[in-house]
Amino acid sequence: MKHNILKFVFAASLSILATGNSQATEVKLLNVSYDPTRELYQEYNPVFAKYWKEKTGDDVSVNQSHAGSGKQARSVLEGLEADVVTLALAYDVDQLYQKRKLIPENWQSSLPNNSAPYTSTIVFLVRKGNPKGIKDWNDIIKSGISIVTPNPKTSGGARWNFLAAWGYALKHNNNDENAAKTFITQLYKNAAVLDTGARGATTSFVEREIGDVLITWENEAYMVLKEFGADKFELVTPSLSILTEPPVAVVEDVARKHGTTEVATEYLKHLYSKEGQEIIGKNYYRPIDPEISAKYAKQFQSLQLFKIDEFGGWNAAQNKFFADDGVFDQIYAAGK
């Protein structure tokens, strides 16, 4: 009898242990991102969930929020509880430290490549046959050209667009800022619509059939060719553009509150893995891993690129060009 009781207790103990081990923790993350990354994270999130499950036994689901990068940063500052942000430019992420200390001051040193797991650039998308003969920046400021680009006040991609055009204008006018202002004024005078984000601009150009040329992210242009067909649109790579470096960060204040710091950190780190970089390349972003970058290099056209450093970094560029009464406000008012 005593032997049978001991057997029962031992079996029950094993059952309890087994049950405890089978109860995986369920974790939820919110990734607040900029407009054109929908397809990237739609593919990446289940891959990361599988990786995390195999590593820890826990289940993780990732919810996405997408809009213009500047608008997204403001949403987080106003209380949207993002565990991670994956935005279009460093200035927008830095606001989370500057205004609410939601992230550490040195957030860019947390991950490789200044916390940017990929790069991209700014190109043009035109209608099949390129009926307006658009080949470079100087072609889109001509009279009769209708441009679609987002609003720099709400869209990170739009700010990259502006600086790419400004850099071209400076290079072709002996660094004459007055000439660059004239160039940019004409560009925005030709703007048919300023959507709040890059995906909205794509919709205006592709589905609403507004404009002759869309100024957009390289990856967004390739997405349109893939989704809507190369028989309808063509990608035009200008001679000169800007190297875009969209960064990522754990919103540490929120992650601590949610108890998600470990998984949120690993979620971003895994973007740098071979698996993450493959997904990045497949979605037409430029991987930073040398091996994966070489694999996908053939899908990108070559062009001369300059960096945000030429403007003194993002804080300097934001204050000069996009702050209230900055250069954009000045030239937009003049152009209209």
mmCIF file of C-alpha atoms in Angstrom:
data_model
loop_
_atom_site.group_PDB
_atom_site.id
_atom_site.type_symbol
_atom_site.label_atom_id
_atom_site.label_comp_id
_atom_site.label_asym_id
_atom_site.label_seq_id
_atom_site.Cartn_x
_atom_site.Cartn_y
_atom_site.Cartn_z
ATOM 1 C CA MET A 1 0.000 0.000 0.000
ATOM 2 C CA LYS A 2 2.748 2.419 1.014
ATOM 3 C CA HIS A 3 4.643 1.537 -2.169
ATOM 4 C CA ASN A 4 1.577 2.303 -4.313
ATOM 5 C CA ILE A 5 1.115 5.731 -2.634
ATOM 6 C CA LEU A 6 4.734 6.638 -3.313
ATOM 7 C CA LYS A 7 4.316 5.590 -6.934
ATOM 8 C CA PHE A 8 1.217 7.782 -7.207
ATOM 9 C CA VAL A 9 2.969 10.824 -5.653
ATOM 10 C CA PHE A 10 5.983 10.384 -7.937
ATOM 11 C CA ALA A 11 3.778 10.077 -11.030
ATOM 12 C CA ALA A 12 1.749 13.122 -10.005
ATOM 13 C CA SER A 13 4.938 15.123 -9.504
ATOM 14 C CA LEU A 14 6.145 14.215 -12.985
ATOM 15 C CA SER A 15 2.762 15.171 -14.389
ATOM 16 C CA ILE A 16 2.904 18.591 -12.696
ATOM 17 C CA LEU A 17 6.437 19.182 -13.985
ATOM 18 C CA ALA A 18 5.464 18.159 -17.478
ATOM 19 C CA THR A 19 2.407 20.394 -17.409
ATOM 20 C CA GLY A 20 4.489 23.306 -16.139
ATOM 21 C CA ASN A 21 7.051 22.868 -18.876
ATOM 22 C CA SER A 22 4.360 22.721 -21.576
ATOM 23 C CA GLN A 23 2.777 26.018 -20.573
ATOM 24 C CA ALA A 24 4.558 28.446 -22.848
ATOM 25 C CA THR A 25 4.435 32.124 -22.064
ATOM 26 C CA GLU A 26 2.545 34.244 -24.569
ATOM 27 C CA VAL A 27 4.233 37.566 -25.355
ATOM 28 C CA LYS A 28 2.882 40.426 -27.435
ATOM 29 C CA LEU A 29 4.966 43.173 -29.016
ATOM 30 C CA LEU A 30 3.924 46.375 -30.747
ATOM 31 C CA ASN A 31 6.225 47.500 -33.544
ATOM 32 C CA VAL A 32 5.509 51.104 -34.537
ATOM 33 C CA SER A 33 6.975 51.530 -37.987
ATOM 34 C CA TYR A 34 6.966 53.844 -40.969
ATOM 35 C CA ASP A 35 4.816 53.490 -44.060
ATOM 36 C CA PRO A 36 6.495 51.158 -46.577
ATOM 37 C CA THR A 37 7.656 48.400 -44.194
ATOM 38 C CA ARG A 38 4.330 46.532 -44.109
ATOM 39 C CA GLU A 39 5.476 43.734 -46.413
ATOM 40 C CA LEU A 40 8.893 43.453 -44.751
ATOM 41 C CA TYR A 41 7.473 42.831 -41.285
ATOM 42 C CA GLN A 42 4.596 40.749 -42.584
ATOM 43 C CA GLU A 43 7.270 38.286 -43.684
ATOM 44 C CA TYR A 44 9.716 38.835 -40.814
ATOM 45 C CA ASN A 45 7.337 38.571 -37.833
ATOM 46 C CA PRO A 46 6.324 34.896 -38.220
ATOM 47 C CA VAL A 47 9.945 33.961 -38.929
ATOM 48 C CA PHE A 48 11.024 35.661 -35.713
ATOM 49 C CA ALA A 49 8.146 34.015 -33.801
ATOM 50 C CA LYS A 50 9.363 30.584 -34.968
ATOM 51 C CA TYR A 51 12.947 31.452 -33.977
ATOM 52 C CA TRP A 52 11.840 32.655 -30.524
ATOM 53 C CA LYS A 53 9.653 29.594 -29.982
ATOM 54 C CA GLU A 54 12.542 27.265 -30.777
ATOM 55 C CA LYS A 55 14.908 29.233 -28.564
ATOM 56 C CA THR A 56 12.700 29.772 -25.503
ATOM 57 C CA GLY A 57 9.531 27.740 -25.912
ATOM 58 C CA ASP A 58 7.522 30.957 -25.649
ATOM 59 C CA ASP A 59 4.995 32.235 -28.141
ATOM 60 C CA VAL A 60 5.365 35.780 -29.431
ATOM 61 C CA SER A 61 2.987 37.743 -31.612
ATOM 62 C CA VAL A 62 3.844 41.109 -33.110
ATOM 63 C CA ASN A 63 1.289 43.788 -33.857
ATOM 64 C CA GLN A 64 2.190 46.431 -36.423
ATOM 65 C CA SER A 65 1.390 50.124 -36.668
ATOM 66 C CA HIS A 66 2.233 51.994 -39.877
ATOM 67 C CA ALA A 67 2.069 55.657 -40.891
ATOM 68 C CA GLY A 68 4.453 58.454 -41.803
ATOM 69 C CA SER A 69 7.592 58.298 -39.660
ATOM 70 C CA GLY A 70 7.177 61.756 -38.117
ATOM 71 C CA LYS A 71 3.557 61.032 -37.322
ATOM 72 C CA GLN A 72 4.503 57.701 -35.739
ATOM 73 C CA ALA A 73 7.099 59.319 -33.501
ATOM 74 C CA ARG A 74 4.490 61.805 -32.297
ATOM 75 C CA SER A 75 2.033 58.974 -31.614
ATOM 76 C CA VAL A 76 4.552 57.240 -29.353
ATOM 77 C CA LEU A 77 5.302 60.518 -27.576
ATOM 78 C CA GLU A 78 1.574 60.990 -27.057
ATOM 79 C CA GLY A 79 1.149 57.561 -25.453
ATOM 80 C CA LEU A 80 1.080 54.814 -28.097
ATOM 81 C CA GLU A 81 2.845 52.030 -26.184
ATOM 82 C CA ALA A 82 5.366 50.734 -28.702
ATOM 83 C CA ASP A 83 7.757 48.045 -27.496
ATOM 84 C CA VAL A 84 9.962 48.810 -30.495
ATOM 85 C CA VAL A 85 10.096 51.513 -33.118
ATOM 86 C CA THR A 86 11.427 50.963 -36.637
ATOM 87 C CA LEU A 87 11.289 54.414 -38.183
ATOM 88 C CA ALA A 88 12.524 56.135 -41.324
ATOM 89 C CA LEU A 89 15.247 58.316 -39.852
ATOM 90 C CA ALA A 90 17.292 58.861 -36.712
ATOM 91 C CA TYR A 91 15.775 62.246 -35.872
ATOM 92 C CA ASP A 92 12.322 60.721 -35.331
ATOM 93 C CA VAL A 93 13.680 58.022 -33.017
ATOM 94 C CA ASP A 94 15.830 60.550 -31.161
ATOM 95 C CA GLN A 95 12.715 62.534 -30.258
ATOM 96 C CA LEU A 96 11.712 59.686 -27.953
ATOM 97 C CA TYR A 97 14.751 60.547 -25.853
ATOM 98 C CA GLN A 98 14.691 64.303 -26.318
ATOM 99 C CA LYS A 99 11.076 64.811 -25.340
ATOM 100 C CA ARG A 100 10.165 61.978 -22.956
ATOM 101 C CA LYS A 101 13.324 59.968 -22.162
ATOM 102 C CA LEU A 102 11.592 56.800 -23.382
ATOM 103 C CA ILE A 103 14.926 55.522 -24.723
ATOM 104 C CA PRO A 104 18.530 56.097 -23.640
ATOM 105 C CA GLU A 105 20.490 58.982 -25.122
ATOM 106 C CA ASN A 106 22.997 56.582 -26.714
ATOM 107 C CA TRP A 107 20.311 54.389 -28.321
ATOM 108 C CA GLN A 108 22.134 54.335 -31.683
ATOM 109 C CA SER A 109 25.063 52.456 -30.160
ATOM 110 C CA SER A 110 22.825 49.585 -29.027
ATOM 111 C CA LEU A 111 22.968 47.762 -32.362
ATOM 112 C CA PRO A 112 25.391 47.624 -35.316
ATOM 113 C CA ASN A 113 25.524 50.246 -38.070
ATOM 114 C CA ASN A 114 24.092 52.977 -35.809
ATOM 115 C CA SER A 115 21.071 50.731 -35.181
ATOM 116 C CA ALA A 116 20.164 50.652 -38.891
ATOM 117 C CA PRO A 117 19.803 47.011 -40.046
ATOM 118 C CA TYR A 118 19.537 47.995 -43.708
ATOM 119 C CA THR A 119 19.910 50.966 -46.026
ATOM 120 C CA SER A 120 18.034 52.222 -49.058
ATOM 121 C CA THR A 121 17.904 55.283 -51.287
ATOM 122 C CA ILE A 122 15.492 57.553 -53.157
ATOM 123 C CA VAL A 123 14.484 56.879 -56.768
ATOM 124 C CA PHE A 124 11.721 57.726 -59.257
ATOM 125 C CA LEU A 125 8.786 55.672 -60.462
ATOM 126 C CA VAL A 126 7.309 56.644 -63.828
ATOM 127 C CA ARG A 127 4.608 55.267 -66.052
ATOM 128 C CA LYS A 128 5.452 52.624 -68.649
ATOM 129 C CA GLY A 129 7.401 53.995 -71.564
ATOM 130 C CA ASN A 130 8.501 56.996 -69.478
ATOM 131 C CA PRO A 131 6.380 59.350 -71.626
ATOM 132 C CA LYS A 132 7.875 62.505 -70.067
ATOM 133 C CA GLY A 133 11.470 61.319 -70.591
ATOM 134 C CA ILE A 134 12.437 61.593 -66.915
ATOM 135 C CA LYS A 135 16.033 60.479 -66.304
ATOM 136 C CA ASP A 136 17.343 62.658 -63.471
ATOM 137 C CA TRP A 137 16.390 65.301 -60.900
ATOM 138 C CA ASN A 138 16.692 68.164 -63.375
ATOM 139 C CA ASP A 139 13.939 66.585 -65.503
ATOM 140 C CA ILE A 140 11.300 66.647 -62.785
ATOM 141 C CA ILE A 141 11.461 70.391 -62.188
ATOM 142 C CA LYS A 142 10.571 71.174 -65.805
ATOM 143 C CA SER A 143 7.308 72.904 -66.609
ATOM 144 C CA GLY A 144 4.445 70.478 -67.186
ATOM 145 C CA ILE A 145 5.790 67.693 -64.951
ATOM 146 C CA SER A 146 3.429 66.528 -62.217
ATOM 147 C CA ILE A 147 5.183 65.135 -59.118
ATOM 148 C CA VAL A 148 3.862 62.964 -56.293
ATOM 149 C CA THR A 149 5.853 63.033 -53.032
ATOM 150 C CA PRO A 150 4.784 62.929 -49.364
ATOM 151 C CA ASN A 151 4.764 65.854 -46.930
ATOM 152 C CA PRO A 152 8.055 66.375 -45.035
ATOM 153 C CA LYS A 153 6.086 67.554 -42.007
ATOM 154 C CA THR A 154 4.679 64.054 -41.445
ATOM 155 C CA SER A 155 6.763 61.659 -43.545
ATOM 156 C CA GLY A 156 10.351 60.567 -43.004
ATOM 157 C CA GLY A 157 10.577 59.395 -46.595
ATOM 158 C CA ALA A 158 9.553 62.868 -47.734
ATOM 159 C CA ARG A 159 12.438 64.390 -45.796
ATOM 160 C CA TRP A 160 14.857 61.984 -47.451
ATOM 161 C CA ASN A 161 13.292 62.955 -50.832
ATOM 162 C CA PHE A 162 13.821 66.651 -50.107
ATOM 163 C CA LEU A 163 17.443 66.214 -49.060
ATOM 164 C CA ALA A 164 18.232 63.993 -52.042
ATOM 165 C CA ALA A 165 16.946 66.712 -54.371
ATOM 166 C CA TRP A 166 18.714 69.465 -52.411
ATOM 167 C CA GLY A 167 22.020 67.574 -52.549
ATOM 168 C CA TYR A 168 21.690 67.150 -56.308
ATOM 169 C CA ALA A 169 20.892 70.855 -56.739
ATOM 170 C CA LEU A 170 23.922 71.895 -54.694
ATOM 171 C CA LYS A 171 26.257 69.589 -56.627
ATOM 172 C CA HIS A 172 25.056 70.932 -59.966
ATOM 173 C CA ASN A 173 25.140 74.587 -58.924
ATOM 174 C CA ASN A 174 28.599 74.894 -57.332
ATOM 175 C CA ASN A 175 27.117 74.595 -53.796
ATOM 176 C CA ASP A 176 25.025 77.737 -54.327
ATOM 177 C CA GLU A 177 22.226 77.534 -51.758
ATOM 178 C CA ASN A 178 20.143 80.189 -53.506
ATOM 179 C CA ALA A 179 20.223 78.099 -56.668
ATOM 180 C CA ALA A 180 19.269 75.039 -54.612
ATOM 181 C CA LYS A 181 16.316 76.962 -53.152
ATOM 182 C CA THR A 182 15.155 77.900 -56.624
ATOM 183 C CA PHE A 183 15.473 74.249 -57.719
ATOM 184 C CA ILE A 184 13.496 72.934 -54.744
ATOM 185 C CA THR A 185 10.860 75.660 -55.062
ATOM 186 C CA GLN A 186 10.197 74.538 -58.626
ATOM 187 C CA LEU A 187 10.082 70.896 -57.552
ATOM 188 C CA TYR A 188 7.351 71.539 -54.988
ATOM 189 C CA LYS A 189 5.554 73.874 -57.380
ATOM 190 C CA ASN A 190 5.223 70.789 -59.596
ATOM 191 C CA ALA A 191 3.883 68.652 -56.725
ATOM 192 C CA ALA A 192 0.349 67.489 -57.468
ATOM 193 C CA VAL A 193 -0.270 66.133 -53.965
ATOM 194 C CA LEU A 194 1.590 65.881 -50.654
ATOM 195 C CA ASP A 195 0.304 62.769 -48.878
ATOM 196 C CA THR A 196 1.044 62.235 -45.180
ATOM 197 C CA GLY A 197 3.192 59.155 -45.811
ATOM 198 C CA ALA A 198 5.087 57.270 -48.488
ATOM 199 C CA ARG A 199 2.466 54.540 -48.929
ATOM 200 C CA GLY A 200 -0.245 57.150 -49.350
ATOM 201 C CA ALA A 201 1.855 58.784 -52.063
ATOM 202 C CA THR A 202 2.240 55.403 -53.768
ATOM 203 C CA THR A 203 -1.527 54.943 -53.690
ATOM 204 C CA SER A 204 -2.048 58.391 -55.229
ATOM 205 C CA PHE A 205 0.377 57.636 -58.053
ATOM 206 C CA VAL A 206 -0.462 53.995 -58.725
ATOM 207 C CA GLU A 207 -4.158 53.595 -57.931
ATOM 208 C CA ARG A 208 -5.493 57.137 -58.275
ATOM 209 C CA GLU A 209 -3.239 57.657 -61.318
ATOM 210 C CA ILE A 210 -2.107 61.115 -60.212
ATOM 211 C CA GLY A 211 1.162 62.536 -61.507
ATOM 212 C CA ASP A 212 3.911 61.745 -63.985
ATOM 213 C CA VAL A 213 6.563 60.731 -61.454
ATOM 214 C CA LEU A 214 6.603 59.401 -57.903
ATOM 215 C CA ILE A 215 9.631 60.266 -55.760
ATOM 216 C CA THR A 216 9.942 57.329 -53.390
ATOM 217 C CA TRP A 217 11.998 54.787 -51.492
ATOM 218 C CA GLU A 218 13.849 52.331 -53.713
ATOM 219 C CA ASN A 219 12.188 49.378 -52.001
ATOM 220 C CA GLU A 220 8.749 50.941 -52.483
ATOM 221 C CA ALA A 221 9.365 51.366 -56.212
ATOM 222 C CA TYR A 222 10.382 47.717 -56.555
ATOM 223 C CA MET A 223 7.310 46.674 -54.564
ATOM 224 C CA VAL A 224 5.087 48.493 -57.068
ATOM 225 C CA LEU A 225 6.804 46.755 -59.995
ATOM 226 C CA LYS A 226 6.287 43.412 -58.275
ATOM 227 C CA GLU A 227 2.678 43.981 -57.228
ATOM 228 C CA PHE A 228 1.334 45.949 -60.190
ATOM 229 C CA GLY A 229 3.619 44.852 -63.017
ATOM 230 C CA ALA A 230 6.564 46.155 -64.982
ATOM 231 C CA ASP A 231 4.148 46.521 -67.910
ATOM 232 C CA LYS A 232 2.612 49.535 -66.135
ATOM 233 C CA PHE A 233 5.524 51.290 -64.439
ATOM 234 C CA GLU A 234 9.278 51.808 -64.715
ATOM 235 C CA LEU A 235 11.900 52.531 -62.072
ATOM 236 C CA VAL A 236 14.273 55.385 -62.883
ATOM 237 C CA THR A 237 17.467 55.645 -60.838
ATOM 238 C CA PRO A 238 18.847 59.203 -60.737
ATOM 239 C CA SER A 239 22.560 59.878 -61.127
ATOM 240 C CA LEU A 240 22.851 61.057 -57.513
ATOM 241 C CA SER A 241 20.785 60.358 -54.418
ATOM 242 C CA ILE A 242 21.055 60.032 -50.656
ATOM 243 C CA LEU A 243 21.948 56.948 -48.621
ATOM 244 C CA THR A 244 18.946 56.379 -46.373
ATOM 245 C CA GLU A 245 19.556 54.634 -43.038
ATOM 246 C CA PRO A 246 16.287 53.774 -41.283
ATOM 247 C CA PRO A 247 17.023 52.924 -37.614
ATOM 248 C CA VAL A 248 15.381 50.706 -35.001
ATOM 249 C CA ALA A 249 15.185 50.942 -31.206
ATOM 250 C CA VAL A 250 13.638 49.270 -28.189
ATOM 251 C CA VAL A 251 11.378 51.725 -26.382
ATOM 252 C CA GLU A 252 12.955 50.756 -23.092
ATOM 253 C CA ASP A 253 10.556 52.629 -20.811
ATOM 254 C CA VAL A 254 7.564 50.858 -22.361
ATOM 255 C CA ALA A 255 9.270 47.459 -22.682
ATOM 256 C CA ARG A 256 10.127 47.489 -18.969
ATOM 257 C CA LYS A 257 6.515 48.246 -18.166
ATOM 258 C CA HIS A 258 5.314 45.399 -20.411
ATOM 259 C CA GLY A 259 8.016 42.965 -19.281
ATOM 260 C CA THR A 260 9.114 42.573 -22.919
ATOM 261 C CA THR A 261 12.654 43.957 -22.822
ATOM 262 C CA GLU A 262 14.369 40.644 -23.600
ATOM 263 C CA VAL A 263 12.140 39.618 -26.505
ATOM 264 C CA ALA A 264 11.959 43.169 -27.920
ATOM 265 C CA THR A 265 15.753 43.398 -27.917
ATOM 266 C CA GLU A 266 16.095 40.022 -29.607
ATOM 267 C CA TYR A 267 13.400 40.985 -32.146
ATOM 268 C CA LEU A 268 15.597 43.823 -33.372
ATOM 269 C CA LYS A 269 18.877 41.898 -33.083
ATOM 270 C CA HIS A 270 17.479 39.132 -35.276
ATOM 271 C CA LEU A 271 17.092 41.627 -38.126
ATOM 272 C CA TYR A 272 20.909 41.502 -38.323
ATOM 273 C CA SER A 273 21.028 37.695 -38.525
ATOM 274 C CA LYS A 274 21.497 35.886 -41.840
ATOM 275 C CA GLU A 275 17.820 34.966 -41.739
ATOM 276 C CA GLY A 276 16.742 38.549 -41.078
ATOM 277 C CA GLN A 277 19.067 39.984 -43.704
ATOM 278 C CA GLU A 278 17.728 37.528 -46.305
ATOM 279 C CA ILE A 279 14.195 38.792 -45.680
ATOM 280 C CA ILE A 280 15.466 42.370 -45.924
ATOM 281 C CA GLY A 281 17.082 41.657 -49.304
ATOM 282 C CA LYS A 282 14.017 39.817 -50.625
ATOM 283 C CA ASN A 283 11.929 42.887 -49.816
ATOM 284 C CA TYR A 284 14.257 45.185 -51.826
ATOM 285 C CA TYR A 285 16.026 46.861 -48.916
ATOM 286 C CA ARG A 286 19.822 46.904 -49.048
ATOM 287 C CA PRO A 287 21.239 44.420 -46.474
ATOM 288 C CA ILE A 288 24.241 45.467 -44.408
ATOM 289 C CA ASP A 289 25.613 41.930 -43.998
ATOM 290 C CA PRO A 290 28.392 41.722 -46.642
ATOM 291 C CA GLU A 291 27.516 38.184 -47.749
ATOM 292 C CA ILE A 292 23.777 38.834 -48.075
ATOM 293 C CA SER A 293 24.422 42.252 -49.610
ATOM 294 C CA ALA A 294 26.556 40.660 -52.338
ATOM 295 C CA LYS A 295 23.815 38.126 -53.035
ATOM 296 C CA TYR A 296 21.213 40.832 -53.677
ATOM 297 C CA ALA A 297 23.470 43.476 -55.237
ATOM 298 C CA LYS A 298 22.403 42.664 -58.788
ATOM 299 C CA GLN A 299 18.820 43.726 -58.154
ATOM 300 C CA PHE A 300 19.891 47.325 -57.455
ATOM 301 C CA GLN A 301 21.095 49.826 -60.019
ATOM 302 C CA SER A 302 24.335 51.628 -59.220
ATOM 303 C CA LEU A 303 24.327 55.352 -58.449
ATOM 304 C CA GLN A 304 26.364 57.908 -56.541
ATOM 305 C CA LEU A 305 25.207 58.282 -52.943
ATOM 306 C CA PHE A 306 25.869 60.940 -50.321
ATOM 307 C CA LYS A 307 25.109 60.724 -46.601
ATOM 308 C CA ILE A 308 23.139 62.776 -44.101
ATOM 309 C CA ASP A 309 26.507 63.720 -42.578
ATOM 310 C CA GLU A 310 26.920 66.233 -45.403
ATOM 311 C CA PHE A 311 24.106 68.228 -43.814
ATOM 312 C CA GLY A 312 25.665 68.032 -40.344
ATOM 313 C CA GLY A 313 23.498 65.086 -39.252
ATOM 314 C CA TRP A 314 19.779 64.829 -38.729
ATOM 315 C CA ASN A 315 19.370 67.374 -35.954
ATOM 316 C CA ALA A 316 21.016 70.060 -38.082
ATOM 317 C CA ALA A 317 19.050 69.062 -41.183
ATOM 318 C CA GLN A 318 15.749 69.010 -39.300
ATOM 319 C CA ASN A 319 16.309 72.438 -37.782
ATOM 320 C CA LYS A 320 17.408 74.019 -41.055
ATOM 321 C CA PHE A 321 14.967 72.484 -43.476
ATOM 322 C CA PHE A 322 11.901 71.083 -41.725
ATOM 323 C CA ALA A 323 11.331 73.050 -38.513
ATOM 324 C CA ASP A 324 8.595 75.695 -38.520
ATOM 325 C CA ASP A 325 9.649 78.561 -40.820
ATOM 326 C CA GLY A 326 12.548 76.441 -42.085
ATOM 327 C CA VAL A 327 13.575 76.123 -45.718
ATOM 328 C CA PHE A 328 10.693 73.795 -46.629
ATOM 329 C CA ASP A 329 8.074 76.194 -45.254
ATOM 330 C CA GLN A 330 9.762 79.058 -47.079
ATOM 331 C CA ILE A 331 10.003 77.399 -50.478
ATOM 332 C CA TYR A 332 6.572 75.738 -50.284
ATOM 333 C CA ALA A 333 4.908 79.079 -49.613
ATOM 334 C CA ALA A 334 6.918 80.636 -52.444
ATOM 335 C CA GLY A 335 6.050 77.846 -54.863
ATOM 336 C CA LYS A 336 2.347 78.053 -54.215
#
